[in-house]
């Protein structure tokens, strides 16, 4: 199922059939890519269950660290979903006053990439052409046009 407004003819050879953009701090994106997994929305399962093996996945980081006020606005990690279902992590996460949770994760084969600033690539993305495109990021996961995945992969590998 292509992202809304995506032209299927824009799919680059070797690209995944579907792609997603997850919102996570740069610090968390680096940690996840080092360990080969992602978790979103503080370990909630729902968004992770939307993805399938082989889907492209890009981390967008509005900030360097969760809770920072300084804006980063960069694409910080990129890979392909490598498992069939979300799985529960072995370790628990301390959520402060909310107690501890055992987060859900997905395995990802991350590419060796560097961050790409939104200002450098944003004008070329289908994602950013929509009015109020950033509003959807608050949900933690949004569909990403496969053409955008290919563009970001090229920008982040170069």
mmCIF file of C-alpha atoms in Angstrom:
data_model
loop_
_atom_site.group_PDB
_atom_site.id
_atom_site.type_symbol
_atom_site.label_atom_id
_atom_site.label_comp_id
_atom_site.label_asym_id
_atom_site.label_seq_id
_atom_site.Cartn_x
_atom_site.Cartn_y
_atom_site.Cartn_z
ATOM 1 C CA UNK A 1 0.000 0.000 0.000
ATOM 2 C CA UNK A 2 1.792 3.188 -1.122
ATOM 3 C CA UNK A 3 1.797 6.284 1.032
ATOM 4 C CA UNK A 4 -0.919 8.800 0.231
ATOM 5 C CA UNK A 5 -0.062 10.855 -2.880
ATOM 6 C CA UNK A 6 2.730 8.457 -3.869
ATOM 7 C CA UNK A 7 3.207 7.686 -7.535
ATOM 8 C CA UNK A 8 4.071 3.942 -7.726
ATOM 9 C CA UNK A 9 6.137 4.619 -10.850
ATOM 10 C CA UNK A 10 8.559 6.621 -8.667
ATOM 11 C CA UNK A 11 9.658 3.445 -6.863
ATOM 12 C CA UNK A 12 13.417 3.023 -7.276
ATOM 13 C CA UNK A 13 14.827 -0.401 -8.202
ATOM 14 C CA UNK A 14 15.674 -2.405 -5.071
ATOM 15 C CA UNK A 15 13.417 -0.238 -2.922
ATOM 16 C CA UNK A 16 11.031 -1.728 -0.389
ATOM 17 C CA UNK A 17 7.333 -1.978 -1.224
ATOM 18 C CA UNK A 18 6.423 0.212 1.770
ATOM 19 C CA UNK A 19 8.290 2.609 4.035
ATOM 20 C CA UNK A 20 7.761 4.352 7.357
ATOM 21 C CA UNK A 21 9.069 7.353 9.238
ATOM 22 C CA UNK A 22 9.466 6.939 12.990
ATOM 23 C CA UNK A 23 9.972 9.890 15.323
ATOM 24 C CA UNK A 24 12.700 9.356 17.895
ATOM 25 C CA UNK A 25 15.479 11.499 19.394
ATOM 26 C CA UNK A 26 18.898 11.263 17.718
ATOM 27 C CA UNK A 27 20.370 9.775 20.889
ATOM 28 C CA UNK A 28 17.750 6.994 20.879
ATOM 29 C CA UNK A 29 18.151 6.454 17.111
ATOM 30 C CA UNK A 30 21.925 5.893 17.543
ATOM 31 C CA UNK A 31 21.307 3.470 20.404
ATOM 32 C CA UNK A 32 18.694 1.550 18.421
ATOM 33 C CA UNK A 33 20.835 1.329 15.284
ATOM 34 C CA UNK A 34 23.827 0.058 17.285
ATOM 35 C CA UNK A 35 21.635 -2.723 18.692
ATOM 36 C CA UNK A 36 19.617 -3.501 15.550
ATOM 37 C CA UNK A 37 16.112 -2.717 16.805
ATOM 38 C CA UNK A 38 13.593 0.082 17.123
ATOM 39 C CA UNK A 39 10.937 0.898 19.655
ATOM 40 C CA UNK A 40 8.415 3.686 19.331
ATOM 41 C CA UNK A 41 5.957 5.502 21.574
ATOM 42 C CA UNK A 42 7.727 4.430 24.778
ATOM 43 C CA UNK A 43 7.600 0.758 23.849
ATOM 44 C CA UNK A 44 3.960 0.541 22.756
ATOM 45 C CA UNK A 45 3.178 -2.346 20.356
ATOM 46 C CA UNK A 46 0.548 -0.735 18.095
ATOM 47 C CA UNK A 47 2.707 1.248 15.672
ATOM 48 C CA UNK A 48 5.312 -1.508 15.462
ATOM 49 C CA UNK A 49 2.607 -3.981 14.425
ATOM 50 C CA UNK A 50 1.775 -1.848 11.352
ATOM 51 C CA UNK A 51 5.126 -2.677 9.755
ATOM 52 C CA UNK A 52 6.087 -5.803 7.801
ATOM 53 C CA UNK A 53 9.364 -7.573 7.116
ATOM 54 C CA UNK A 54 11.117 -5.767 4.259
ATOM 55 C CA UNK A 55 9.514 -2.366 4.896
ATOM 56 C CA UNK A 56 11.876 0.591 4.817
ATOM 57 C CA UNK A 57 12.254 2.524 8.054
ATOM 58 C CA UNK A 58 13.720 5.981 8.655
ATOM 59 C CA UNK A 59 14.240 7.706 12.010
ATOM 60 C CA UNK A 60 13.386 11.397 12.080
ATOM 61 C CA UNK A 61 14.841 13.181 15.095
ATOM 62 C CA UNK A 62 13.306 16.521 16.031
ATOM 63 C CA UNK A 63 15.870 16.829 18.854
ATOM 64 C CA UNK A 64 19.205 15.382 19.962
ATOM 65 C CA UNK A 65 17.780 14.056 23.255
ATOM 66 C CA UNK A 66 14.235 13.405 24.397
ATOM 67 C CA UNK A 67 12.954 16.521 26.165
ATOM 68 C CA UNK A 68 15.500 18.909 24.588
ATOM 69 C CA UNK A 69 14.211 22.323 23.597
ATOM 70 C CA UNK A 70 16.892 22.875 20.934
ATOM 71 C CA UNK A 71 15.694 21.659 17.536
ATOM 72 C CA UNK A 72 17.751 19.183 15.482
ATOM 73 C CA UNK A 73 15.263 18.289 12.695
ATOM 74 C CA UNK A 74 17.315 15.577 10.988
ATOM 75 C CA UNK A 75 16.926 12.092 9.564
ATOM 76 C CA UNK A 76 19.286 10.077 11.742
ATOM 77 C CA UNK A 77 18.978 6.345 10.968
ATOM 78 C CA UNK A 78 17.680 4.209 8.126
ATOM 79 C CA UNK A 79 17.180 0.501 7.533
ATOM 80 C CA UNK A 80 14.799 -2.309 6.676
ATOM 81 C CA UNK A 81 12.481 -4.209 9.034
ATOM 82 C CA UNK A 82 14.075 -7.632 9.563
ATOM 83 C CA UNK A 83 11.466 -9.615 11.509
ATOM 84 C CA UNK A 84 7.857 -10.731 11.132
ATOM 85 C CA UNK A 85 6.310 -9.483 14.374
ATOM 86 C CA UNK A 86 7.040 -7.125 17.270
ATOM 87 C CA UNK A 87 8.734 -8.778 20.228
ATOM 88 C CA UNK A 88 8.968 -7.956 23.926
ATOM 89 C CA UNK A 89 12.385 -6.751 25.059
ATOM 90 C CA UNK A 90 14.163 -8.703 27.792
ATOM 91 C CA UNK A 91 14.902 -5.558 29.818
ATOM 92 C CA UNK A 92 12.365 -3.264 31.442
ATOM 93 C CA UNK A 93 12.274 0.514 31.013
ATOM 94 C CA UNK A 94 11.808 2.922 33.897
ATOM 95 C CA UNK A 95 9.009 5.348 33.016
ATOM 96 C CA UNK A 96 9.309 7.446 36.192
ATOM 97 C CA UNK A 97 5.981 7.997 37.926
ATOM 98 C CA UNK A 98 4.337 5.550 35.498
ATOM 99 C CA UNK A 99 6.501 2.701 36.792
ATOM 100 C CA UNK A 100 8.379 0.233 34.613
ATOM 101 C CA UNK A 101 7.358 -1.286 31.300
ATOM 102 C CA UNK A 102 8.725 -4.044 29.133
ATOM 103 C CA UNK A 103 8.888 -2.381 25.698
ATOM 104 C CA UNK A 104 7.940 -3.872 22.347
ATOM 105 C CA UNK A 105 10.586 -3.748 19.613
ATOM 106 C CA UNK A 106 11.204 -4.641 15.956
ATOM 107 C CA UNK A 107 14.458 -5.956 14.507
ATOM 108 C CA UNK A 108 15.934 -3.682 11.845
ATOM 109 C CA UNK A 109 18.875 -4.149 9.472
ATOM 110 C CA UNK A 110 20.263 -0.621 9.698
ATOM 111 C CA UNK A 111 22.393 0.862 6.925
ATOM 112 C CA UNK A 112 25.668 2.589 7.786
ATOM 113 C CA UNK A 113 24.535 6.178 7.205
ATOM 114 C CA UNK A 114 25.086 9.700 8.470
ATOM 115 C CA UNK A 115 22.385 12.183 9.463
ATOM 116 C CA UNK A 116 20.699 14.335 6.830
ATOM 117 C CA UNK A 117 19.367 17.724 7.852
ATOM 118 C CA UNK A 118 15.705 18.303 7.004
ATOM 119 C CA UNK A 119 16.612 21.658 5.410
ATOM 120 C CA UNK A 120 18.965 19.893 2.971
ATOM 121 C CA UNK A 121 16.431 17.350 1.665
ATOM 122 C CA UNK A 122 12.984 18.569 2.719
ATOM 123 C CA UNK A 123 12.144 20.407 -0.492
ATOM 124 C CA UNK A 124 12.526 17.168 -2.477
ATOM 125 C CA UNK A 125 10.390 14.928 -0.251
ATOM 126 C CA UNK A 126 6.791 13.971 -0.987
ATOM 127 C CA UNK A 127 6.277 13.978 2.800
ATOM 128 C CA UNK A 128 6.965 17.685 3.221
ATOM 129 C CA UNK A 129 4.812 18.780 0.277
ATOM 130 C CA UNK A 130 1.627 18.145 2.238
ATOM 131 C CA UNK A 131 0.176 21.078 4.186
ATOM 132 C CA UNK A 132 0.861 20.743 7.911
ATOM 133 C CA UNK A 133 2.953 17.608 7.263
ATOM 134 C CA UNK A 134 4.673 17.868 10.642
ATOM 135 C CA UNK A 135 1.384 17.562 12.531
ATOM 136 C CA UNK A 136 1.232 13.808 11.848
ATOM 137 C CA UNK A 137 4.632 13.249 13.443
ATOM 138 C CA UNK A 138 3.068 13.503 16.897
ATOM 139 C CA UNK A 139 1.757 9.948 16.431
ATOM 140 C CA UNK A 140 5.330 8.601 16.347
ATOM 141 C CA UNK A 141 5.004 6.719 13.043
ATOM 142 C CA UNK A 142 3.794 7.880 9.627
ATOM 143 C CA UNK A 143 3.742 6.210 6.212
ATOM 144 C CA UNK A 144 6.612 7.384 4.027
ATOM 145 C CA UNK A 145 6.599 7.385 0.229
ATOM 146 C CA UNK A 146 8.985 4.748 -1.121
ATOM 147 C CA UNK A 147 10.487 7.475 -3.318
ATOM 148 C CA UNK A 148 11.250 9.452 -0.130
ATOM 149 C CA UNK A 149 12.913 6.387 1.398
ATOM 150 C CA UNK A 150 15.140 6.066 -1.685
ATOM 151 C CA UNK A 151 15.951 9.782 -1.663
ATOM 152 C CA UNK A 152 16.831 9.702 2.029
ATOM 153 C CA UNK A 153 18.923 6.560 1.625
ATOM 154 C CA UNK A 154 20.949 8.267 -1.141
ATOM 155 C CA UNK A 155 21.360 11.473 0.888
ATOM 156 C CA UNK A 156 22.367 9.627 4.065
ATOM 157 C CA UNK A 157 24.842 7.271 2.343
ATOM 158 C CA UNK A 158 26.593 10.039 0.401
#
